[in-house]
Short mmCIF file of C-alpha atoms and ligand atoms in Angstrom, two decimals:
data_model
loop_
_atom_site.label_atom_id
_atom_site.label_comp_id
_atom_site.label_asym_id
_atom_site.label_seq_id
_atom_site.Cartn_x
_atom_site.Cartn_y
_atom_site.Cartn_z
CA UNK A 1 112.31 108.25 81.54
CA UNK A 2 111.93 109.47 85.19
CA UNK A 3 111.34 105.94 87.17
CA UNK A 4 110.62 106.85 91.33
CA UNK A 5 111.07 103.52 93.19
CA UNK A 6 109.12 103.88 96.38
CA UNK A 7 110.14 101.16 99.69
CA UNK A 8 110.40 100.90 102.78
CA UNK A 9 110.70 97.50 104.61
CA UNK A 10 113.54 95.27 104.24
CA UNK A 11 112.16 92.94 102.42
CA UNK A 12 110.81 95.41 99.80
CA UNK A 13 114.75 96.71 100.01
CA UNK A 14 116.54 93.65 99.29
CA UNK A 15 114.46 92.96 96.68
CA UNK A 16 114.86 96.32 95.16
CA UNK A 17 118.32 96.99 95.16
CA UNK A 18 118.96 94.53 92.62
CA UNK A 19 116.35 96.21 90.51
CA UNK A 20 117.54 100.39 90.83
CA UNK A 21 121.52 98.68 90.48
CA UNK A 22 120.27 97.41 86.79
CA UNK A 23 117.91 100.29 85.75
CA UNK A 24 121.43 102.66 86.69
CA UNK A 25 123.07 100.53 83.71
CA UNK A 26 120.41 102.21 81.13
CA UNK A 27 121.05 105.78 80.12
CA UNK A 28 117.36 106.45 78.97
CA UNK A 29 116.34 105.61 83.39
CA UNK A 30 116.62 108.24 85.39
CA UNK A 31 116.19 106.39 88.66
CA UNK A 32 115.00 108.39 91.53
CA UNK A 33 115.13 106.27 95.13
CA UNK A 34 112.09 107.42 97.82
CA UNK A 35 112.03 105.26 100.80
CA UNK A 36 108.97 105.47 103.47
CA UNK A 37 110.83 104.61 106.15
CA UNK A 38 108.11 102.20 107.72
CA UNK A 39 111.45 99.89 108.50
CA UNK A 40 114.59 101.90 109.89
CA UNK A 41 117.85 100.62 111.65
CA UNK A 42 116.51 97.15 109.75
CA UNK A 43 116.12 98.75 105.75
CA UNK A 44 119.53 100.46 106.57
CA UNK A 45 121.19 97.70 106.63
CA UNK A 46 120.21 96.96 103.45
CA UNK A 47 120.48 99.87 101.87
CA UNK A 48 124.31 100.19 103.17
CA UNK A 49 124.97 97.09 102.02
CA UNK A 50 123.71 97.39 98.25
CA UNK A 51 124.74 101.64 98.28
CA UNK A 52 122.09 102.78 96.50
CA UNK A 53 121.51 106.50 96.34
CA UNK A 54 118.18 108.08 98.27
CA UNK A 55 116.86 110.82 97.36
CA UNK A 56 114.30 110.86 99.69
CA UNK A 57 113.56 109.11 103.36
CA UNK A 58 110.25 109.80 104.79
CA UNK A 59 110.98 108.71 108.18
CA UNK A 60 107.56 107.07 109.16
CA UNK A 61 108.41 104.62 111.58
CA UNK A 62 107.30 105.26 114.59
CA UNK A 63 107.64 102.44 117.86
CA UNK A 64 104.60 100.09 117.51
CA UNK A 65 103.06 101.61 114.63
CA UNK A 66 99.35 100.58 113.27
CA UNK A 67 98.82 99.89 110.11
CA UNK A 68 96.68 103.10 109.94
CA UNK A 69 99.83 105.01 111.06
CA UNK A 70 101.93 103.70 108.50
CA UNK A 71 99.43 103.98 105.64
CA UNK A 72 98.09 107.62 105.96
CA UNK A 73 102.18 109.06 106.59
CA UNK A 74 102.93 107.29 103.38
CA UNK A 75 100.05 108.79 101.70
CA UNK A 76 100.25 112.23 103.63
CA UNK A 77 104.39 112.53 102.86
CA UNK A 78 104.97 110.95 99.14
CA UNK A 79 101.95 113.57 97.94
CA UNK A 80 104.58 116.30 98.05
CA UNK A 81 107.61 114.37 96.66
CA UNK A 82 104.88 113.11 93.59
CA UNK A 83 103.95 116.21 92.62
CA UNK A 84 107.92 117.93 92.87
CA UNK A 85 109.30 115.05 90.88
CA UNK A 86 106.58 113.81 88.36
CA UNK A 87 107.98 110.75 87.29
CA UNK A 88 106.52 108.57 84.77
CA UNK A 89 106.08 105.47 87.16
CA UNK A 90 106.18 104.93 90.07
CA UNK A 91 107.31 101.30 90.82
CA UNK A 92 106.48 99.36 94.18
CA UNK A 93 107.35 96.06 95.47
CA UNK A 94 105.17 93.18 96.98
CA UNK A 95 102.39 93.48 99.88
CA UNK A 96 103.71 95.72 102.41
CA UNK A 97 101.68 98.55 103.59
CA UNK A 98 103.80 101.02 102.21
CA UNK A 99 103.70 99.28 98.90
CA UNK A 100 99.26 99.64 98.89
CA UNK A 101 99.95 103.16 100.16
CA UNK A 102 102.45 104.29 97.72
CA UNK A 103 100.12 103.01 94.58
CA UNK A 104 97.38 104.70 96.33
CA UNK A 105 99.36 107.87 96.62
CA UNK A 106 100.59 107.60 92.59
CA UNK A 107 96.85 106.64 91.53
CA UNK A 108 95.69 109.70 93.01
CA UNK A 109 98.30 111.66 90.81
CA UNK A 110 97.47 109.67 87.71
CA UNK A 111 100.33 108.51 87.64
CA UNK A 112 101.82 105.06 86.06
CA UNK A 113 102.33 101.69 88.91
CA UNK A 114 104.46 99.08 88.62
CA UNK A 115 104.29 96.03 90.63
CA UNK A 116 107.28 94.40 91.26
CA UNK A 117 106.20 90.83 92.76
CA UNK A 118 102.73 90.61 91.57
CA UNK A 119 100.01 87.99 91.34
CA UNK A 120 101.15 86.62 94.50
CA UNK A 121 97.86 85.25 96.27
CA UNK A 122 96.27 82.99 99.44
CA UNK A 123 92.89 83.98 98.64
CA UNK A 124 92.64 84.10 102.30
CA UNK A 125 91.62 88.25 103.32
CA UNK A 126 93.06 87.60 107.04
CA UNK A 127 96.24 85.53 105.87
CA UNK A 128 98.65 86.93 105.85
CA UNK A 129 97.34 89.82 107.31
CA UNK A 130 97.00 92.75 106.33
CA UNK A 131 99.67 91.55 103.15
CA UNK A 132 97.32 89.61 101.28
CA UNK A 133 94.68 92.68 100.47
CA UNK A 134 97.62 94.82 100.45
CA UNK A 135 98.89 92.91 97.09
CA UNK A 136 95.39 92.55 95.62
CA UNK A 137 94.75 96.41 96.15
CA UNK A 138 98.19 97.18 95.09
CA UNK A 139 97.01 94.37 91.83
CA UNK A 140 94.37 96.34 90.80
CA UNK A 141 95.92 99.47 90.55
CA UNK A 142 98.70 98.37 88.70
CA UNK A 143 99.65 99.50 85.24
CA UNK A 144 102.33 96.86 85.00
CA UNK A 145 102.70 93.62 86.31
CA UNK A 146 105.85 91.97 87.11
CA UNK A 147 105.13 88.38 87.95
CA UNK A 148 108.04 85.89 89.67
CA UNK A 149 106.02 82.89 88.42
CA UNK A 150 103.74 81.57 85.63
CA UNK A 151 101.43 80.06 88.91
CA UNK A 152 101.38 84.25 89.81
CA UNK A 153 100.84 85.15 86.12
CA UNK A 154 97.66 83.15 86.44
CA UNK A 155 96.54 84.61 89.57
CA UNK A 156 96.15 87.61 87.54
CA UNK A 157 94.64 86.31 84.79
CA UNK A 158 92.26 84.75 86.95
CA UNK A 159 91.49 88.05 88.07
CA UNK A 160 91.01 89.45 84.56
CA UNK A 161 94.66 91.05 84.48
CA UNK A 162 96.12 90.40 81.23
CA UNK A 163 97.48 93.27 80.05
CA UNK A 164 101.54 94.19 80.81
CA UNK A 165 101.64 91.25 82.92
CA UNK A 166 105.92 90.06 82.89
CA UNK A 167 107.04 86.59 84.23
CA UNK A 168 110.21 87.43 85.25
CA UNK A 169 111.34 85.97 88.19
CA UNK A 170 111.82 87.17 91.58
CA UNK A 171 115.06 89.88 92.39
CA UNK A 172 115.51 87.65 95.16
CA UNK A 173 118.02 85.24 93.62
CA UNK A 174 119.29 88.40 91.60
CA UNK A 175 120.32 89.83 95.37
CA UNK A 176 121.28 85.93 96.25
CA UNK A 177 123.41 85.78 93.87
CA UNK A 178 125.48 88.68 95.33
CA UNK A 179 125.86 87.92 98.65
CA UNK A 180 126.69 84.06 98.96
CA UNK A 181 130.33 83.47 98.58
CA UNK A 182 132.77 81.02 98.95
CA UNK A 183 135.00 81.27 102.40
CA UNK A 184 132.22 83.98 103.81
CA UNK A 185 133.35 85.61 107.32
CA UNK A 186 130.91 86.59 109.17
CA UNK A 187 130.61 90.04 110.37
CA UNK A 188 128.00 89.50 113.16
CA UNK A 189 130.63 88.66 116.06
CA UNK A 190 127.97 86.46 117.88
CA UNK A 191 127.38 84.57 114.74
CA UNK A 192 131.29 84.23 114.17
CA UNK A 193 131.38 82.86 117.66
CA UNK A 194 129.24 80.23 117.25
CA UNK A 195 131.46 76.55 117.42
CA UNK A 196 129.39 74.79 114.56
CA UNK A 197 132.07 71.92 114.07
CA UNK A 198 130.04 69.09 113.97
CA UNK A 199 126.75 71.04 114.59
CA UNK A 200 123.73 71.32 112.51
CA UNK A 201 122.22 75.01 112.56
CA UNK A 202 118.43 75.52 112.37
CA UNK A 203 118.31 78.92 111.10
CA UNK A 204 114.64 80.67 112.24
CA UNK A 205 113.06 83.58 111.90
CA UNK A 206 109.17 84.46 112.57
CA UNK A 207 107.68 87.69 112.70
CA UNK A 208 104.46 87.86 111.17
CA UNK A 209 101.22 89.60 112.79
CA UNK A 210 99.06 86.60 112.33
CA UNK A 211 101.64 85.15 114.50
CA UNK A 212 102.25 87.55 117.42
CA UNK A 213 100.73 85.68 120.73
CA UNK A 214 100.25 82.09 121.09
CA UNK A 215 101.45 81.01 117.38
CA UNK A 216 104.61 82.63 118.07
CA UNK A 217 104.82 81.13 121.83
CA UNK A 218 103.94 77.67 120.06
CA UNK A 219 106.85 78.17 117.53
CA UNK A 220 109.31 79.68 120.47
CA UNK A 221 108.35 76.59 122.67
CA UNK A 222 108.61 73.58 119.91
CA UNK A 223 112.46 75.14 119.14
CA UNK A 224 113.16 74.85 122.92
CA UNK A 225 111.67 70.97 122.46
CA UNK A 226 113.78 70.59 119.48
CA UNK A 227 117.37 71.47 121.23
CA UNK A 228 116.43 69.57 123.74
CA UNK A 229 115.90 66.51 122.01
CA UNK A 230 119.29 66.78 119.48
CA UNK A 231 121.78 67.38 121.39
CA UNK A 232 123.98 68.23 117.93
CA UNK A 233 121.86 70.98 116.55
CA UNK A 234 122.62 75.06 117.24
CA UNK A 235 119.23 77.38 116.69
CA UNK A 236 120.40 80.83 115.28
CA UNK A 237 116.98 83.01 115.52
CA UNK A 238 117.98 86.82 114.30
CA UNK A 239 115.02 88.85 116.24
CA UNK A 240 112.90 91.14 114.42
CA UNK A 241 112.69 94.32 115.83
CA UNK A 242 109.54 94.26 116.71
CA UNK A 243 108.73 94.77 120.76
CA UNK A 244 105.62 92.02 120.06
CA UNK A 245 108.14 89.89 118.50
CA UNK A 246 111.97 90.38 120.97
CA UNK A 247 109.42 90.17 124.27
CA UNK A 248 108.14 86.52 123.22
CA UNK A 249 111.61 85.23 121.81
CA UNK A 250 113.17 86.58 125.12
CA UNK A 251 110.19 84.93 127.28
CA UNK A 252 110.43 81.44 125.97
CA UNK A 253 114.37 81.27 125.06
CA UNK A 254 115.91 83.74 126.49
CA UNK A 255 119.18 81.51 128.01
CA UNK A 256 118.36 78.16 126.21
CA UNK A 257 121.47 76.43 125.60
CA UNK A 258 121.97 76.14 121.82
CA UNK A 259 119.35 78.86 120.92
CA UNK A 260 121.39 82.05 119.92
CA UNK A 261 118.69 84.91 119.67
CA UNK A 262 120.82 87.78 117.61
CA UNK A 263 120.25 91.53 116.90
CA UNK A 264 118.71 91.43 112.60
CA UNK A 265 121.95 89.86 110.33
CA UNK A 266 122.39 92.15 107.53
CA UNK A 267 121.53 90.33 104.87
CA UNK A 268 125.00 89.28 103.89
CA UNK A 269 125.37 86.82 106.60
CA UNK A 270 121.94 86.17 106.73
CA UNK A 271 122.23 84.66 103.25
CA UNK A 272 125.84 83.39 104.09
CA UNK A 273 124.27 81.66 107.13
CA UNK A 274 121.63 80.40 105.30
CA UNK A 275 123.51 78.64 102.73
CA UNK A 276 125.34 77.02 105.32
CA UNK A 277 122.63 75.25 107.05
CA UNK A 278 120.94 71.96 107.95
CA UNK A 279 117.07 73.38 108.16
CA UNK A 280 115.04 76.84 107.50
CA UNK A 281 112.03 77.45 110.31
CA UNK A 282 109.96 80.75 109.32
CA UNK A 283 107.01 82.49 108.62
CA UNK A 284 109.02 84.67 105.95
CA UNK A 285 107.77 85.23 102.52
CA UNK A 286 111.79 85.88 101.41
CA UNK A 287 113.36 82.83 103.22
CA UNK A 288 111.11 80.81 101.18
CA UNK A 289 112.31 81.83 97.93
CA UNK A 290 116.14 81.90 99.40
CA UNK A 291 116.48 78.29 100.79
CA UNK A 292 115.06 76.24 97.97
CA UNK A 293 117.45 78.06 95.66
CA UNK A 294 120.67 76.55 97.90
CA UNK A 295 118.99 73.30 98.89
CA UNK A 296 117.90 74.37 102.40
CA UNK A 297 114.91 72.36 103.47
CA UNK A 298 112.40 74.84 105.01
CA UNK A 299 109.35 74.31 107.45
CA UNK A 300 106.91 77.34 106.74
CA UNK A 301 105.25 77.98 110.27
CA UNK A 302 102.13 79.35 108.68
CA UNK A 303 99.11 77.44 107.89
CA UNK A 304 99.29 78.68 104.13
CA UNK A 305 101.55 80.32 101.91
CA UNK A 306 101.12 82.40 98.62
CA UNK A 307 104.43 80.19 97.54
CA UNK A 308 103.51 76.72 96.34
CA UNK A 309 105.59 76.34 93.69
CA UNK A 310 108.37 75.08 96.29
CA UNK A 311 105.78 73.21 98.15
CA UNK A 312 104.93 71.47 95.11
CA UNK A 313 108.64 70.48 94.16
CA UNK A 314 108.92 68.93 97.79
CA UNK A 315 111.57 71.10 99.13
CA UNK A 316 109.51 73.98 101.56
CA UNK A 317 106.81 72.10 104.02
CA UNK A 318 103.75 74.01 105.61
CA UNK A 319 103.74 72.43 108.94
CA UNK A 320 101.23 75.06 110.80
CA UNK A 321 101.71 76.79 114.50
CA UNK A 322 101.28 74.29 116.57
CA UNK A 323 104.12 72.99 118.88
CA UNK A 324 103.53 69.42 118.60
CA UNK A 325 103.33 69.61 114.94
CA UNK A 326 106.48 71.78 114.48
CA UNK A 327 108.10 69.65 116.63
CA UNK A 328 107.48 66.09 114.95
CA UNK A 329 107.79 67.60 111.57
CA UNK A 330 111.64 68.81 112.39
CA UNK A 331 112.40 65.64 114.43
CA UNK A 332 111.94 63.82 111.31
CA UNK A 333 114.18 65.97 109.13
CA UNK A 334 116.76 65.62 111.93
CA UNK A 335 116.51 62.14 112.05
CA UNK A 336 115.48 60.62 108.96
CA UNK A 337 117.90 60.90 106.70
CA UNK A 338 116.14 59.43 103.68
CA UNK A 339 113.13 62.12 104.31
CA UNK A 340 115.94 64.93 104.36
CA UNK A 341 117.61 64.08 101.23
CA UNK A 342 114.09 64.42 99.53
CA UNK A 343 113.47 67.72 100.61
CA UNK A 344 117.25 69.05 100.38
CA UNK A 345 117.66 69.77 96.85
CA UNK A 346 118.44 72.73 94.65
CA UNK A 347 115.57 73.86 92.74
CA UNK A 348 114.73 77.62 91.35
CA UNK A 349 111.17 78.16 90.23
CA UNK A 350 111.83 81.71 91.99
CA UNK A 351 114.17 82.49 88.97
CA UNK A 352 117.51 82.48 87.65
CA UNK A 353 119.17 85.56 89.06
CA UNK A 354 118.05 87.51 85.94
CA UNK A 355 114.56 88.92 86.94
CA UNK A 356 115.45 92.54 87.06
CA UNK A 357 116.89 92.59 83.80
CA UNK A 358 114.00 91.46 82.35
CA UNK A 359 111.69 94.07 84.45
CA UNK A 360 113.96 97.02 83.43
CA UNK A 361 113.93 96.15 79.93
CA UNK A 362 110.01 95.52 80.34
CA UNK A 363 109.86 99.11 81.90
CA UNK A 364 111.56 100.47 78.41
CA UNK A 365 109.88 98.59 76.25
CA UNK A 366 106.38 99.86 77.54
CA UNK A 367 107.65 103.29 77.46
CA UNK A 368 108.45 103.04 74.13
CA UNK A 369 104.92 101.33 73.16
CA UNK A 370 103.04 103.79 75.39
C1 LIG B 1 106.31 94.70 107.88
C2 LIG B 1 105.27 94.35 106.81
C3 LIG B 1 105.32 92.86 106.49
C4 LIG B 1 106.72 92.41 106.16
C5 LIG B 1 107.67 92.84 107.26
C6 LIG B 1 109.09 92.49 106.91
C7 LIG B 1 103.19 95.65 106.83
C8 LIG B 1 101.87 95.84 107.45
N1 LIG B 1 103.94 94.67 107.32
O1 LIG B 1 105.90 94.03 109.06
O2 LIG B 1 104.46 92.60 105.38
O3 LIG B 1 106.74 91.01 106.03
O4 LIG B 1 107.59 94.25 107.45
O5 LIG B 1 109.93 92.50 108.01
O6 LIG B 1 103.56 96.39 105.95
N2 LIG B 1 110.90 98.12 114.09
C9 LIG B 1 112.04 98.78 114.51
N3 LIG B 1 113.06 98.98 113.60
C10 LIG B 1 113.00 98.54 112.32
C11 LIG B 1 111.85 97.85 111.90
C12 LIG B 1 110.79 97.66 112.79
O7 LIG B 1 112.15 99.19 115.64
O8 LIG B 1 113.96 98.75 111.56
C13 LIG B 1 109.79 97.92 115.06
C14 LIG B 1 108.98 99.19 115.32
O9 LIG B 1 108.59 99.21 116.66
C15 LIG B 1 107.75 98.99 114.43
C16 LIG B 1 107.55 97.49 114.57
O10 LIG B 1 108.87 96.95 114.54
O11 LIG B 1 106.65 99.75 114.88
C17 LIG B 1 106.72 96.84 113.49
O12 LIG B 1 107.13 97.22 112.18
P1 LIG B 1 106.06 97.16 110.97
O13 LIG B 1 106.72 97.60 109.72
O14 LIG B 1 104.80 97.84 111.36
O15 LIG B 1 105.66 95.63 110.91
P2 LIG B 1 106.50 94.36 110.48
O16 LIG B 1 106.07 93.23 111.33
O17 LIG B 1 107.94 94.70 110.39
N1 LIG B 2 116.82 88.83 106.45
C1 LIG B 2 118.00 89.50 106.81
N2 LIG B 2 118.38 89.52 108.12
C2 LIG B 2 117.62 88.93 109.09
C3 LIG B 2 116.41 88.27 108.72
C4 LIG B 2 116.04 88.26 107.39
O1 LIG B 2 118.70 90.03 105.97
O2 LIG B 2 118.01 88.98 110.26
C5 LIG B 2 116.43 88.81 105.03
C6 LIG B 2 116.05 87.46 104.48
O3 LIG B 2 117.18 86.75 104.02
C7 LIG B 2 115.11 87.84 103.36
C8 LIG B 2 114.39 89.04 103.92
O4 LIG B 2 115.24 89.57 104.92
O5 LIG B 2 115.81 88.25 102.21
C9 LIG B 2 113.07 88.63 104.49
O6 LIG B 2 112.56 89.69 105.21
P1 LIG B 2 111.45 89.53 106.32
O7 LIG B 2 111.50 88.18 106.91
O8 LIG B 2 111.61 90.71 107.21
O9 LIG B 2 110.11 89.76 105.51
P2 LIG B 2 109.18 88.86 104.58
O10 LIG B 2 110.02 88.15 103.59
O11 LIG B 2 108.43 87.95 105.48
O12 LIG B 2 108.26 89.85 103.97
#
């Protein structure tokens, strides 16, 4: 069975690699790797670090791309690389725009999707934007359904998808699993440098388009508030690579004492770092699913999320883009120590590490059932 695997963000790669590493372990999957290329230097890194074989890169990115740019090259380059290898899925991951494009493309061949991270939904068109239509587009087109959470599995339903829908888990904590160690070194010398005896690190990352302009000042400014008020605390803020994103960071705290703004961690010490700290800031859709698995409180600056099932076990807050608000809600976690403890606990609903087992043998079992 001929499975192509199309990504090409780093999200959509770190959540992958777990996946192609376990269909590899089946002799009937003959896993063919096609990445878009809408991410570059940053889905390297991930790709390096998991050393997966590509077969094919289509090289899309291009500086400052529009999400018109990025959709018609996916659907423009995979036609060719559909047609020459014919698989008998395609499989896709999440609410990127290469993931809509690349179903799109496979539709148009007739040819088999499956939806890695499905059913995840705001019900809000514009929020995130363009993600959430991206996933409900990507939803309907689906032939299979692989669902991190029985909330997602009843998105779908709610949406009249029943059939092939898998709760399974999100290859998150499968790639977790892999990267967190005991007595982690850091490979990121600026990160390595950091004296964080006695320090509590905020760990933040924001990069959304919702966000770009006066959210993202908001956020920039209330982290500047924040080191100024605790004197103990060390922000670590690994840039996206995004001009919109590095210009605003750079703006607001470029030279703050105790704000480190770094180059994208590979996503070893990203998760290494991550482990280790006091408090999660981000917009991320990934970092919300990482912390709560090690215990990390996180404050989502968004004013929703398509993730409430840590929301609703009290360990990831939504706490908007507004400075004042961002502000109060960390000053609490940093001072209140009774409020921290209730948010800093260990909890999994985004799986057990075992999610792309379960989609693989899914995959195999639908094959056989036609
Ligand atoms: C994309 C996804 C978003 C996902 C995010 C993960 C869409 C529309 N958006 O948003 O859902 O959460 O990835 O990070 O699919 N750039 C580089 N090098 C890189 C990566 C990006 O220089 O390795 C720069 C380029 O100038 C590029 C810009 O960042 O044009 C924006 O990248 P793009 O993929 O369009 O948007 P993201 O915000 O990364
Ligand atoms: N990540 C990383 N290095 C970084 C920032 C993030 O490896 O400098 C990882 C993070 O741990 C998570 C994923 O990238 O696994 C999240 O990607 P991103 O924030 O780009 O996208 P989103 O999750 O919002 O779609």
């Amino acid at each position: 069975m001929k499975v192509l695997s199309v990504f090409g963000t780093r999200p959509e790669a770190i959540k992958m690699c777990p996946l192609i590493k376990e269909m590899d372990k089946h002799e009937e999957i003959q896993n063919v790797v096609c990445l878009t290329g809408q991410h570059k230097e940053m889905l390297q890194q991930v790709i390096d670090i998991f050393g997966i074989e590509v077969a094919y890169n289509l090289n899309i990115m291009r500086p400052q791309q529009t999400l018109t740019t990025i959709t018609t090259s996916v659907l423009e380059r995979l036609e060719s690389v559909l047609m020459q290898e014919k698989p008998d899925i395609v499989l896709v991951h999440g609410d990127t725009s290469t993931s809509f494009a690349a179903a799109l493309a496979a539709f148009y061949q007739q040819i088999p999707v499956g939806h890695v991270e499905a059913g995840l939904r705001t019900y809000d068109k514009y929020s995130p934007f363009p993600e959430e239509m991206n996933r409900s587009l990507t939803g309907k087109i689906a032939e299979l359904h692989f669902a991190p959470t029985e909330n997602n599995r009843k998105n779908l339903a709610n949406e009249n998808i029943h059939k092939n829908v898998f709760v399974t888990g999100n290859t998150v904590i499968d790639a977790f699993h892999t990267t967190v160690k005991d007595g982690y070194v850091y490979k990121d010398k600026g990160i390595r440098d950091i004296d964080f005896s006695g320090k509590r690190c905020i760990l933040m990352t924001a990069h959304r388009r919702e966000n770009l302009g006066e959210p993202l000042r908001n956020i920039c400014r209330a982290v500047r508030q924040i080191v100024e008020k605790f004197s103990d605390v060390e922000v670590v803020y690994p840039v996206h690579m995004n001009p919109a994103v590095r210009n605003t960071a750079e703006e607001i705290l470029k030279n703050i004492d105790r704000v480190h703004l770094v180059d994208p961690l590979d996503v070893e010490d990203m998760h290494n770092l991550m482990a280790r700290s006091f408090l999660v800031m981000t917009d991320s859709g990934g970092l919300q699913e990482e912390a709560p698995a090690c215990g990390v409180p996180v404050l989502v600056l968004r004013t929703e999320t398509e993730r409430p099932e840590a929301v609703a076990a009290g360990t990831v807050k939504v706490v908007g883009v507004e400075e004042q608000n961002i502000f109060e809600n960390a000053s609490v976690l940093l001072t209140d120590v009774a409020e921290y403890e209730k948010m800093a606990k260990a909890i999994n609903p985004y799986g057990d590490g075992h999610a792309s087992k379960r989609i693989a043998e899914a995959i195999l079992e639908w094959k056989v059932v036609g």
